[in-house]
Coordinates of C-alpha atoms and ligand atoms in Angstrom, one line a residue:
X1 CA 9.5 -41.9 -40.0
X2 CA 5.9 -41.7 -39.1
X3 CA 6.9 -40.1 -35.8
X4 CA 9.0 -37.6 -37.7
X5 CA 6.1 -36.6 -39.9
X6 CA 3.8 -36.5 -36.9
X7 CA 6.2 -34.1 -35.3
X8 CA 6.3 -32.0 -38.4
X9 CA 2.6 -31.8 -38.5
X10 CA 2.4 -30.9 -34.9
X11 CA 4.8 -28.1 -35.4
X12 CA 2.6 -26.6 -38.1
X13 CA -0.4 -26.8 -35.6
X14 CA 1.5 -25.4 -32.6
X15 CA -0.9 -22.8 -31.1
X16 CA 2.0 -21.0 -29.5
X17 CA 3.0 -19.7 -33.0
X18 CA 1.0 -17.1 -34.9
X19 CA -1.8 -18.1 -37.3
X20 CA 0.1 -16.9 -40.3
X21 CA 3.2 -18.8 -39.3
X22 CA 1.2 -22.0 -38.8
X23 CA -0.3 -21.6 -42.3
X24 CA 3.1 -20.9 -43.7
X25 CA 4.6 -24.0 -42.0
X26 CA 1.7 -26.2 -43.3
X27 CA 2.2 -24.8 -46.9
X28 CA 5.9 -25.6 -46.8
X29 CA 5.2 -29.0 -45.4
X30 CA 2.7 -29.9 -48.1
X31 CA 5.4 -29.0 -50.6
X32 CA 7.1 -32.2 -49.7
X33 CA 4.4 -34.5 -51.3
X34 CA 4.2 -31.8 -54.1
X35 CA 7.9 -32.4 -54.8
X36 CA 7.4 -36.2 -54.7
X37 CA 4.3 -36.3 -57.0
X38 CA 5.8 -33.6 -59.2
X39 CA 8.8 -35.9 -59.7
X40 CA 6.5 -38.9 -60.6
X41 CA 4.6 -36.7 -63.1
X42 CA 8.0 -35.6 -64.6
X43 CA 9.1 -39.3 -65.0
X44 CA 5.7 -40.4 -66.4
X45 CA 5.7 -37.5 -68.9
X46 CA 9.2 -38.3 -69.9
X47 CA 10.6 -34.8 -69.1
X48 CA 14.3 -34.0 -69.2
X49 CA 16.4 -35.5 -66.4
X50 CA 17.1 -32.0 -65.1
X51 CA 13.3 -31.5 -64.3
X52 CA 13.2 -34.8 -62.5
X53 CA 16.4 -33.9 -60.6
X54 CA 14.9 -30.5 -59.5
X55 CA 11.7 -32.0 -58.2
X56 CA 13.6 -34.8 -56.5
X57 CA 15.9 -32.2 -54.9
X58 CA 12.9 -30.2 -53.7
X59 CA 11.2 -33.3 -52.4
X60 CA 14.2 -34.3 -50.3
X61 CA 15.6 -30.9 -49.3
X62 CA 12.4 -29.4 -48.0
X63 CA 11.8 -31.9 -45.1
X64 CA 15.5 -31.7 -44.2
X65 CA 15.4 -27.9 -44.0
X66 CA 12.0 -28.0 -42.4
X67 CA 13.1 -30.4 -39.6
X68 CA 16.3 -28.4 -38.9
X69 CA 14.8 -24.9 -39.0
X70 CA 11.3 -25.2 -37.7
X71 CA 12.3 -27.1 -34.6
X72 CA 14.8 -24.3 -33.9
X73 CA 11.9 -21.8 -34.4
X74 CA 13.5 -20.3 -37.5
X75 CA 10.5 -20.3 -39.7
X76 CA 11.6 -17.0 -41.4
X77 CA 14.9 -18.5 -42.5
X78 CA 13.1 -21.5 -43.9
X79 CA 10.8 -19.2 -45.8
X80 CA 13.7 -17.2 -47.3
X81 CA 15.5 -20.4 -48.3
X82 CA 12.3 -21.6 -50.0
X83 CA 12.0 -18.3 -51.7
X84 CA 15.5 -18.3 -53.1
X85 CA 15.3 -22.0 -54.1
X86 CA 12.1 -21.6 -56.0
X87 CA 13.0 -18.4 -57.7
X88 CA 16.2 -20.1 -59.1
X89 CA 14.7 -23.6 -59.7
X90 CA 11.2 -22.9 -61.1
X91 CA 12.4 -21.2 -64.4
X92 CA 14.7 -24.2 -64.9
X93 CA 11.9 -26.6 -64.1
X94 CA 9.8 -24.7 -66.6
X95 CA 12.4 -24.9 -69.3
X96 CA 13.2 -28.6 -68.8
X97 CA 9.7 -29.8 -67.7
X98 CA 8.1 -29.1 -71.0
X99 CA 7.4 -25.3 -70.9
X100 CA 4.3 -23.8 -72.3
X101 CA 3.1 -27.1 -73.8
X102 CA 3.0 -29.0 -70.5
X103 CA 1.4 -28.8 -67.1
X104 CA 4.1 -26.3 -65.9
X105 CA 1.8 -23.3 -65.8
X106 CA -0.1 -24.6 -62.8
X107 CA 3.2 -25.1 -61.0
X108 CA 3.8 -21.3 -61.5
X109 CA 0.4 -20.7 -60.0
X110 CA 1.3 -23.1 -57.1
X111 CA 4.5 -21.0 -56.5
X112 CA 2.4 -17.8 -56.4
X113 CA 0.0 -19.4 -53.9
X114 CA 2.9 -20.7 -51.8
X115 CA 4.4 -17.2 -51.5
X116 CA 1.0 -15.6 -50.9
X117 CA 0.3 -18.0 -48.0
X118 CA 3.8 -18.2 -46.4
X119 CA 5.1 -14.7 -46.9
X120 CA 3.6 -11.3 -46.0
X121 CA 4.3 -7.6 -46.6
X122 CA 7.1 -6.4 -48.8
X123 CA 8.7 -9.9 -49.0
X124 CA 5.5 -11.3 -50.4
X125 CA 5.3 -8.6 -53.1
X126 CA 9.0 -9.1 -53.9
X127 CA 8.6 -12.9 -54.2
X128 CA 5.5 -12.6 -56.4
X129 CA 7.2 -10.0 -58.7
X130 CA 10.3 -12.2 -58.9
X131 CA 8.0 -15.2 -59.9
X132 CA 6.3 -13.2 -62.6
X133 CA 9.6 -11.8 -63.9
X134 CA 11.4 -15.2 -64.0
X135 CA 8.3 -16.7 -65.6
X136 CA 8.3 -14.1 -68.4
X137 CA 12.1 -14.6 -68.7
X138 CA 11.6 -18.4 -69.0
X139 CA 9.0 -17.9 -71.8
X140 CA 11.4 -15.6 -73.6
X141 CA 14.2 -18.1 -73.3
X142 CA 11.9 -20.9 -74.5
X143 CA 10.7 -18.8 -77.5
X144 CA 14.0 -17.3 -78.7
X145 CA 16.7 -19.9 -77.7
X146 CA 17.2 -23.6 -77.9
X147 CA 17.9 -23.8 -74.1
X148 CA 14.7 -25.7 -73.3
X149 CA 13.1 -29.1 -73.6
X150 CA 9.8 -30.0 -75.3
X151 CA 7.7 -33.0 -74.5
X152 CA 7.9 -35.6 -77.3
X153 CA 4.3 -36.7 -77.7
X154 CA 0.7 -35.6 -77.1
X155 CA 0.5 -38.4 -74.6
X156 CA 3.4 -36.9 -72.6
X157 CA 1.8 -33.5 -72.7
X158 CA -1.5 -35.0 -71.5
X159 CA 0.2 -36.8 -68.6
X160 CA 2.1 -33.6 -67.6
X161 CA -1.0 -31.4 -67.7
X162 CA -3.4 -33.8 -66.0
X163 CA -0.8 -34.9 -63.4
X164 CA 0.2 -31.3 -62.6
X165 CA -3.4 -30.2 -62.3
X166 CA -4.2 -33.1 -59.9
X167 CA -1.0 -32.6 -57.8
X168 CA -0.6 -28.8 -57.8
X169 CA -4.3 -28.1 -58.0
X170 CA -5.1 -30.6 -55.3
X171 CA -2.6 -29.0 -53.0
X172 CA -3.9 -25.5 -53.7
X173 CA -7.5 -26.6 -52.9
X174 CA -6.2 -28.4 -49.8
X175 CA -4.5 -25.2 -48.6
X176 CA -7.6 -23.1 -49.2
X177 CA -9.6 -25.5 -47.1
X178 CA -7.0 -25.8 -44.5
X179 CA -6.9 -22.0 -44.2
X180 CA -10.7 -21.9 -43.9
X181 CA -10.7 -24.6 -41.2
X182 CA -7.9 -22.8 -39.2
X183 CA -9.8 -19.5 -39.3
X184 CA -13.1 -21.1 -38.4
X185 CA -11.4 -22.8 -35.4
X186 CA -9.8 -19.6 -34.3
X187 CA -13.1 -17.7 -34.7
X188 CA -14.9 -20.4 -32.5
X189 CA -12.2 -20.0 -29.9
X190 CA -12.5 -16.3 -29.8
X191 CA -16.3 -16.6 -29.5
X192 CA -15.9 -19.0 -26.6
X193 CA -13.4 -16.7 -25.0
X194 CA -15.8 -13.8 -25.5
X195 CA -18.6 -15.6 -23.7
X196 CA -16.2 -16.6 -20.9
X197 CA -15.1 -12.9 -20.7
X198 CA -18.7 -11.8 -20.5
X199 CA -19.3 -14.2 -17.6
X200 CA -16.1 -13.1 -15.9
X201 CA -16.9 -9.4 -16.3
X202 CA -20.3 -10.1 -14.8
X203 CA -18.7 -11.8 -11.8
X204 CA -16.1 -9.0 -11.4
X205 CA -18.9 -6.5 -11.5
X206 CA -20.8 -8.4 -8.8
X207 CA -17.6 -8.7 -6.7
X208 CA -17.0 -5.0 -7.1
X209 CA -20.5 -4.2 -5.9
X210 CA -20.1 -6.6 -3.0
X211 CA -16.8 -4.9 -2.1
X212 CA -18.4 -1.4 -2.1
X213 CA -21.2 -2.6 0.1
X214 CA -18.7 -4.3 2.4
X215 CA -16.7 -1.1 2.7
X216 CA -19.8 0.9 3.5
X217 CA -20.8 -1.6 6.2
X218 CA -17.3 -2.2 7.6
X219 CA -16.8 1.1 9.4
X220 CA -20.2 0.6 11.1
X221 CA -19.8 -3.0 11.8
X222 CA -16.4 -2.7 13.4
X223 CA -17.0 0.5 15.2
X224 CA -20.2 -0.5 16.9
X225 CA -18.8 -3.5 18.8
X226 CA -15.6 -1.5 19.6
X227 CA -17.8 1.2 21.1
X228 CA -19.3 -1.4 23.4
X229 CA -15.9 -3.0 24.3
X230 CA -14.2 0.3 25.0
X231 CA -17.2 1.9 26.7
X232 CA -17.7 -1.0 29.1
X233 CA -14.0 -1.2 29.6
X234 CA -14.1 2.4 30.7
X235 CA -17.0 1.7 33.1
X236 CA -15.1 -1.3 34.6
X237 CA -12.1 0.8 35.1
X238 CA -14.1 3.7 36.7
X239 CA -16.1 1.4 39.0
X240 CA -13.0 -0.3 40.4
X241 CA -10.5 0.9 43.0
X242 CA -8.1 -1.9 42.2
X243 CA -4.9 -0.6 40.5
X244 CA -4.4 -3.9 38.6
X245 CA -7.9 -3.5 37.1
X246 CA -7.0 0.0 36.0
X247 CA -3.9 -1.3 34.3
X248 CA -5.8 -4.1 32.5
X249 CA -8.4 -1.6 31.4
X250 CA -5.7 0.7 30.1
X251 CA -4.2 -2.1 28.0
X252 CA -7.6 -3.0 26.5
X253 CA -8.1 0.7 25.7
X254 CA -4.8 1.1 24.0
X255 CA -5.1 -2.2 22.0
X256 CA -8.7 -1.2 21.0
X257 CA -7.5 2.2 19.8
X258 CA -4.7 0.6 17.8
X259 CA -7.2 -1.8 16.2
X260 CA -9.4 1.1 15.2
X261 CA -6.5 2.9 13.6
X262 CA -5.6 -0.2 11.6
X263 CA -9.2 -0.8 10.5
X264 CA -9.5 2.8 9.4
X265 CA -6.2 2.6 7.5
X266 CA -7.4 -0.6 5.7
X267 CA -10.7 1.1 4.9
X268 CA -9.0 4.2 3.5
X269 CA -6.6 2.0 1.5
X270 CA -9.5 0.1 -0.1
X271 CA -11.3 3.3 -0.8
X272 CA -8.3 4.7 -2.6
X273 CA -8.1 1.4 -4.6
X274 CA -11.7 1.8 -5.7
X275 CA -11.4 5.5 -6.2
X276 CA -13.9 6.1 -3.4
X277 CA -11.8 8.2 -1.1
X278 CA -13.3 11.7 -0.9
X279 CA -11.7 14.9 0.2
X280 CA -14.0 17.4 2.0
X281 CA -12.4 20.8 2.1
X282 CA -13.9 23.4 4.5
X283 CA -12.8 26.5 6.4
X284 CA -10.7 25.6 9.4
X285 CA -8.5 27.2 12.0
X286 CA -4.8 26.3 11.8
X287 CA -4.4 26.5 15.6
X288 CA -7.2 23.9 16.0
X289 CA -5.3 21.6 13.5
X290 CA -2.1 22.1 15.5
X291 CA -3.9 21.3 18.8
X292 CA -5.6 18.2 17.3
X293 CA -2.2 16.9 16.0
X294 CA -0.4 17.4 19.3
X295 CA -2.9 16.3 21.8
X296 CA -2.3 12.6 22.0
X297 CA 1.3 12.4 20.7
X298 CA 2.5 14.8 23.4
X299 CA 1.4 12.4 26.1
X300 CA 2.7 9.3 24.3
X301 CA 6.2 11.0 23.9
X302 CA 6.3 12.0 27.5
X303 CA 5.5 8.5 28.6
X304 CA 8.3 7.1 26.4
X305 CA 10.8 9.7 27.7
X306 CA 11.0 11.7 24.5
X307 CA 10.9 15.4 24.3
X308 CA 8.1 16.7 22.1
X309 CA 8.2 20.3 20.7
X310 CA 6.1 22.2 18.2
X311 CA 6.7 25.4 16.3
X312 CA 4.1 27.4 14.3
X313 CA 5.4 30.1 12.0
X314 CA 3.7 33.4 13.2
X315 CA 3.4 34.6 9.6
X316 CA 1.1 31.8 8.7
X317 CA -2.5 32.8 8.1
X318 CA -4.8 31.2 10.7
X319 CA -8.0 30.8 8.7
X320 CA -7.5 28.3 6.0
X321 CA -9.5 26.2 3.6
X322 CA -8.8 22.5 3.1
X323 CA -9.6 19.0 4.4
X324 CA -8.5 19.4 8.0
X325 CA -9.3 15.9 9.0
X326 CA -7.3 14.3 6.2
X327 CA -4.4 16.7 6.8
X328 CA -4.5 15.7 10.5
X329 CA -4.5 12.0 9.5
X330 CA -1.4 12.6 7.4
X331 CA 0.4 14.5 10.1
X332 CA -0.6 12.0 12.8
X333 CA 0.8 9.2 10.7
X334 CA 4.1 11.0 10.5
X335 CA 4.1 11.8 14.2
X336 CA 3.2 8.2 15.2
X337 CA 6.1 6.9 13.0
X338 CA 8.5 9.4 14.6
X339 CA 7.3 8.3 18.0
X340 CA 7.5 4.6 17.1
X341 CA 10.9 4.6 15.5
X342 CA 12.6 6.8 18.1
X343 CA 13.9 5.4 21.3
X344 CA 15.8 8.4 22.6
X345 CA 15.9 12.1 22.1
X346 CA 13.1 14.2 20.6
X347 CA 10.2 14.5 18.1
X348 CA 9.5 18.0 16.6
X349 CA 6.5 19.2 14.6
X350 CA 6.8 22.5 12.6
X351 CA 4.3 24.4 10.6
X352 CA 6.1 26.7 8.2
X353 CA 5.0 29.4 5.8
X354 CA 6.2 28.3 2.4
X355 CA 5.1 31.6 0.8
X356 CA 1.8 33.3 -0.2
X357 CA 0.5 33.3 -3.7
X358 CA 0.9 36.6 -5.7
X359 CA -2.8 37.5 -5.1
X360 CA -2.5 36.6 -1.3
X361 CA -5.4 34.1 -1.7
X362 CA -3.5 31.0 -0.9
X363 CA -0.4 29.9 1.1
X364 CA 2.0 27.0 0.8
X365 CA 1.7 25.2 4.1
X366 CA 4.9 23.3 4.9
X367 CA 4.8 20.8 7.7
X368 CA 7.9 19.1 9.0
X369 CA 8.1 16.1 11.4
X370 CA 11.6 15.6 12.7
X371 CA 12.9 12.8 15.0
X372 CA 16.2 11.6 16.4
X373 CA 15.3 8.0 15.8
X374 CA 16.9 5.1 13.9
X375 CA 16.6 6.7 10.5
X376 CA 16.1 5.1 7.1
X377 CA 19.0 3.8 4.9
X378 CA 19.5 5.1 1.3
X379 CA 18.9 1.5 0.0
X380 CA 15.3 1.6 1.5
X381 CA 14.5 5.0 -0.2
X382 CA 12.5 3.5 -3.0
X383 CA 10.5 1.2 -0.8
X384 CA 9.4 3.6 1.9
X385 CA 6.1 4.7 0.2
X386 CA 5.2 1.2 -1.1
X387 CA 2.0 -0.3 0.3
X388 CA 2.4 -3.1 2.9
X389 CA 6.2 -2.6 2.8
X390 CA 7.7 -2.5 6.2
X391 CA 11.4 -1.8 6.1
X392 CA 13.8 -3.9 8.0
X393 CA 11.1 -6.4 9.0
X394 CA 13.4 -8.1 11.6
X395 CA 14.1 -5.0 13.7
X396 CA 10.6 -3.6 13.2
X397 CA 8.9 -6.8 14.3
X398 CA 8.5 -5.5 17.9
X399 CA 6.9 -2.3 16.6
X400 CA 3.3 -2.2 15.7
X401 CA 2.5 -1.4 12.1
X402 CA 1.0 -2.5 8.8
X403 CA 3.3 -0.8 6.3
X404 CA 0.2 1.2 5.0
X405 CA 0.8 4.5 6.8
X406 CA 3.2 6.3 4.5
X407 CA 1.7 4.9 1.3
X408 CA -1.7 6.2 2.5
X409 CA -0.3 9.5 3.6
X410 CA 1.3 10.0 0.1
X411 CA -1.9 9.0 -1.7
X412 CA -4.1 11.3 0.4
X413 CA -1.7 14.2 0.0
X414 CA -1.6 13.7 -3.7
X415 CA -5.4 13.7 -3.9
X416 CA -5.2 17.1 -2.1
X417 CA -2.5 18.4 -4.4
X418 CA 0.2 18.1 -1.8
X419 CA 3.6 16.3 -1.7
X420 CA 5.7 14.5 0.8
X421 CA 9.4 14.0 0.9
X422 CA 12.0 13.1 3.6
X423 CA 15.6 13.2 4.5
X424 CA 17.2 10.7 6.8
X425 CA 20.4 9.6 8.3
X426 CA 20.8 6.2 9.7
X427 CA 21.0 6.1 13.5
X428 CA 20.7 10.0 13.6
X429 CA 17.0 10.5 12.7
X430 CA 14.6 11.5 9.9
X431 CA 12.7 14.5 8.8
X432 CA 9.5 14.1 6.8
X433 CA 8.2 17.2 5.0
X434 CA 4.7 17.8 3.7
X435 CA 4.0 20.7 1.3
X436 CA 0.4 21.6 0.5
X437 CA -1.3 24.7 -0.9
X438 CA -4.2 25.9 1.2
X439 CA -6.7 28.7 0.4
X440 CA -6.8 31.6 2.8
X441 CA -10.2 32.6 4.1
X442 CA -11.3 35.6 6.1
X443 CA -11.0 34.9 9.8
X444 CA -14.7 35.1 10.2
X445 CA -15.3 32.1 8.0
X446 CA -13.1 29.7 10.0
X447 CA -14.4 28.3 13.3
X448 CA -12.8 29.9 16.3
X449 CA -10.6 27.6 18.4
X450 CA -11.6 26.7 21.9
X451 CA -9.0 26.9 24.6
X452 CA -7.5 23.4 24.9
X453 CA -9.8 22.2 27.6
X454 CA -12.6 24.7 27.5
X455 CA -15.2 22.1 27.2
X456 CA -13.8 19.4 29.4
X457 CA -13.0 21.0 32.7
X458 CA -14.6 18.4 35.1
X459 CA -15.9 20.7 37.7
X460 CA -17.4 23.1 35.2
X461 CA -19.0 20.3 33.3
X462 CA -20.3 18.6 36.5
X463 CA -22.3 21.7 37.4
X464 CA -23.5 22.5 33.9
X465 CA -24.6 19.0 32.9
X466 CA -25.7 17.6 36.2
X467 CA -29.4 16.9 36.5
X468 CA -30.1 17.0 32.8
X469 CA -32.4 14.6 31.2
X470 CA -31.5 13.3 27.7
X471 CA -33.1 10.9 25.2
X472 CA -30.7 8.3 23.7
X473 CA -31.9 6.6 20.5
X474 CA -30.2 3.4 19.4
X475 CA -31.4 0.1 18.1
X476 CA -28.7 -1.7 20.0
X477 CA -29.7 -2.4 23.6
X478 CA -26.0 -2.9 24.6
X479 CA -25.2 0.6 23.3
X480 CA -28.1 2.0 25.2
X481 CA -27.0 0.4 28.5
X482 CA -23.5 1.7 27.9
X483 CA -24.7 5.3 27.2
X484 CA -27.0 5.2 30.3
X485 CA -24.0 4.2 32.5
X486 CA -21.7 6.8 30.9
X487 CA -24.2 9.5 31.3
X488 CA -24.9 8.5 34.9
X489 CA -21.3 9.3 35.6
X490 CA -22.1 12.9 34.5
X491 CA -25.2 12.8 36.7
X492 CA -27.4 12.9 33.7
X493 CA -30.6 11.0 33.5
X494 CA -31.0 9.0 30.2
X495 CA -34.3 7.9 28.7
X496 CA -33.9 5.4 25.8
X497 CA -35.7 4.7 22.6
X498 CA -34.9 1.8 20.3
X499 CA -36.3 3.0 17.0
X500 CA -37.2 6.0 15.0
X501 CA -41.0 5.5 15.5
X502 CA -40.6 5.2 19.3
X503 CA -38.6 8.5 19.2
X504 CA -41.3 10.3 17.3
X505 CA -43.8 9.2 20.0
X506 CA -41.4 10.1 22.9
X507 CA -40.7 13.6 21.8
X508 CA -44.5 14.3 21.9
X509 CA -44.9 13.3 25.5
X510 CA -41.6 14.2 27.3
X511 CA -39.3 17.2 27.1
X512 CA -35.6 16.5 26.9
X513 CA -32.5 18.7 27.3
X514 CA -30.7 16.9 24.6
X515 CA -31.1 14.0 22.2
X516 CA -28.4 11.5 21.1
X517 CA -29.4 9.9 17.8
X518 CA -27.9 6.8 16.2
X519 CA -27.8 6.8 12.4
X520 CA -28.0 3.3 11.2
X521 CA -31.3 1.8 12.5
X522 CA -33.7 -0.6 10.8
X523 CA -37.0 0.7 9.3
X524 CA -36.3 4.4 9.9
X525 CA -32.7 5.6 10.3
X526 CA -31.6 8.5 12.6
X527 CA -31.4 11.1 9.8
X528 CA -34.9 10.2 8.6
X529 CA -36.2 10.3 12.2
X530 CA -34.7 13.8 12.7
X531 CA -36.2 15.0 9.4
X532 CA -39.7 13.8 10.5
X533 CA -39.2 15.5 13.9
X534 CA -39.0 18.8 12.1
X535 CA -42.4 18.2 10.3
X536 CA -44.8 18.2 13.3
X537 CA -45.4 20.0 16.5
X538 CA -44.0 18.4 19.7
X539 CA -42.3 19.3 23.0
X540 CA -38.7 19.1 21.7
X541 CA -38.7 21.5 18.7
X542 CA -35.8 23.5 20.3
X543 CA -33.9 20.5 21.8
X544 CA -30.5 20.1 20.3
X545 CA -29.9 16.7 18.6
X546 CA -26.4 15.1 18.6
X547 CA -25.6 12.5 16.0
X548 CA -23.9 9.6 17.8
X549 CA -22.9 7.2 15.0
X550 CA -20.4 4.6 14.0
X551 CA -20.0 6.4 10.7
X552 CA -16.6 8.0 11.1
X553 CA -15.9 8.6 7.4
X554 CA -14.2 11.9 6.6
X555 CA -16.8 14.5 5.8
X556 CA -19.5 12.7 7.8
X557 CA -19.6 15.4 10.5
X558 CA -20.1 18.1 7.9
X559 CA -22.9 16.2 6.3
X560 CA -24.7 15.7 9.6
X561 CA -24.3 19.3 10.6
X562 CA -25.6 20.4 7.2
X563 CA -28.7 18.2 7.9
X564 CA -29.2 20.3 11.1
X565 CA -27.7 18.2 13.8
X566 CA -26.3 20.3 16.6
X567 CA -23.4 18.0 17.4
X568 CA -21.6 14.9 16.2
X569 CA -19.9 12.1 18.1
X570 CA -18.4 9.1 16.5
X571 CA -18.4 5.6 18.1
X572 CA -16.4 4.4 20.0
X573 CA -17.3 7.3 22.2
X574 CA -15.5 8.2 25.5
X575 CA -16.9 10.0 28.5
X576 CA -14.7 13.0 27.8
X577 CA -16.0 13.2 24.3
X578 CA -19.6 13.2 25.4
X579 CA -18.9 15.8 28.0
X580 CA -17.0 18.0 25.6
X581 CA -19.6 17.8 22.8
X582 CA -22.5 18.4 25.1
X583 CA -20.8 21.5 26.5
X584 CA -19.9 22.7 23.0
X585 CA -23.5 22.3 21.9
X586 CA -24.8 24.1 25.0
X587 CA -22.2 26.9 24.5
X588 CA -23.4 27.3 20.9
X589 CA -27.1 27.3 21.9
X590 CA -26.3 29.9 24.6
X591 CA -24.5 32.2 22.1
X592 CA -27.4 31.9 19.7
X593 CA -30.1 32.9 22.2
Ligands
LIG601 P1 4.4 1.1 9.5 O1 3.0 0.8 9.8 O2 5.2 -0.1 9.4 O3 5.0 2.2 10.4 P2 4.6 3.1 7.4 O4 4.1 3.0 6.0 O5 4.2 4.2 8.2 O6 4.3 1.7 8.0 O7 6.2 3.1 7.3 C1 6.9 2.2 6.4 C2 8.2 1.9 6.9 O8 9.1 3.1 6.9 C3 8.2 1.5 8.4 O9 8.1 0.1 8.5 C4 9.6 1.9 8.9 O10 10.6 0.9 8.7 C5 10.0 3.1 8.0 N1 9.8 4.4 8.7 C6 8.7 5.3 8.6 N2 8.9 6.4 9.3 C7 10.1 6.2 9.9 C8 10.8 7.1 10.8 N3 10.4 8.3 11.3 N4 12.0 6.6 11.2 C9 12.5 5.4 10.8 N5 11.8 4.6 10.0 C10 10.6 5.0 9.5

């Protein structure tokens, strides 16, 4: 029995149910002793047997109903049964418990409190109106008919009033206190939770800041050692005549490049997550974009025995405005996928004119990448642009990939106002289509495209660059050794400086043909050093300065050029890149003078 009551009590304190329902459960529960003591008061005050029977019925039926319904979670049903029972029984109890000249009035108040605590909304209003209406009806019946019972003596009236006040009043006071205690406890809990939330928010803020810092450093930290690995790998390969060494070096190079692509994808992904990915639109030449997209994939396809073709709609305007580097990243992702997932046949890249705007100020650029590869099944359609989702994990295991490429491509395109879609047939191939609006600029605003290898013809370069003397600034001695060796291959003499201050001294005493400047250096970074170089007289006022940095973020090149740097090279840097950039800078210098 004790267990049973313990269970009942526990149910009324169950934190899984709402505060109101817990109050309601407790109110109905305390009605059990109310029924019992009410019955005792009836007996002691010598009321009619009907009043005793009613209180006895309430005393016994409430715990039974409670046990059945509350454990089934049907508190509402219990409330409605109580409502009906009390609305029917209380007027009878009034009439047979002594009426106006007894303690019955306080039981009516008890009923009103019970409804106020356990019910809410329209039901509560309805229950209270019913109570008042039946109460008035009972007084009328008592006054105008014989259908009631009056207590025989003053003593009985006294017992009834005092007993009722003690029982019903006691329970009302208990309920008020219980409610106060429940709200206080909840309030304390909310306060505790609030202070926990403040601590957690503080931690989250710190973690967020740490993540941002991590992102900013990541590109630099990974690219710098990769620059050394790939650079020395190149030197090892160049300095050896053994074919096997060349093969090993090629493998290191291709693995290093794959690693860089993955690192960049992860960086971009984190930047999108934190809303940090920026788009840098600028005027560009469409032909240059086409060249950039085709250059590496063409060779990769040829090596795999795939045919690679390109088509550019002649009606497309050549001078456009948009983020060329991000667009190239999207197209390269699609081309790499086409290459990866095609074993036989061909890969085709098309640039199509999707129509000029009415004012001829913009054009819809449609880009299609078509392959004759394995295709994508209809069932995988919804998953294809989901992050980290690689379809058909079993068959794809042998193919490198992170499952980030398409999701990134889609997010980047959406940020630029573009869309991506595809059609595919299993075992026949796929076609991915990008659609993006690009502003049209006058051809003078877009940079002219160089012929594919204008700056990298070896013999040309050899004669132009040979014998030059350059200053290389970098705080990492390994990077300096690497650059010295790479430049030696071009027959260029390299003088080195390991800090901004040393550079400022060097430029006063020696004259250089070109300066390669690292960005991230302790005490005085490359940009600051360059700014200071502009503030005083020295021997290198006219010397072009090339930014050679691990900062490969989109838009970085434009920022450095806006600062005044003549050229930009991102680490890991290759000999060909150095040669091409130096010739480009010289070409520009020549055309300016
Ligand atoms: P992954 O790094 O795995 O290539 P992507 O996001 O680029 O990641 O592509 C997601 C999945 O979509 C791939 O794992 C592959 O199963 C499928 N997929 C993408 N492009 C092609 C394609 N051209 N042909 C066949 N399947 C493709």
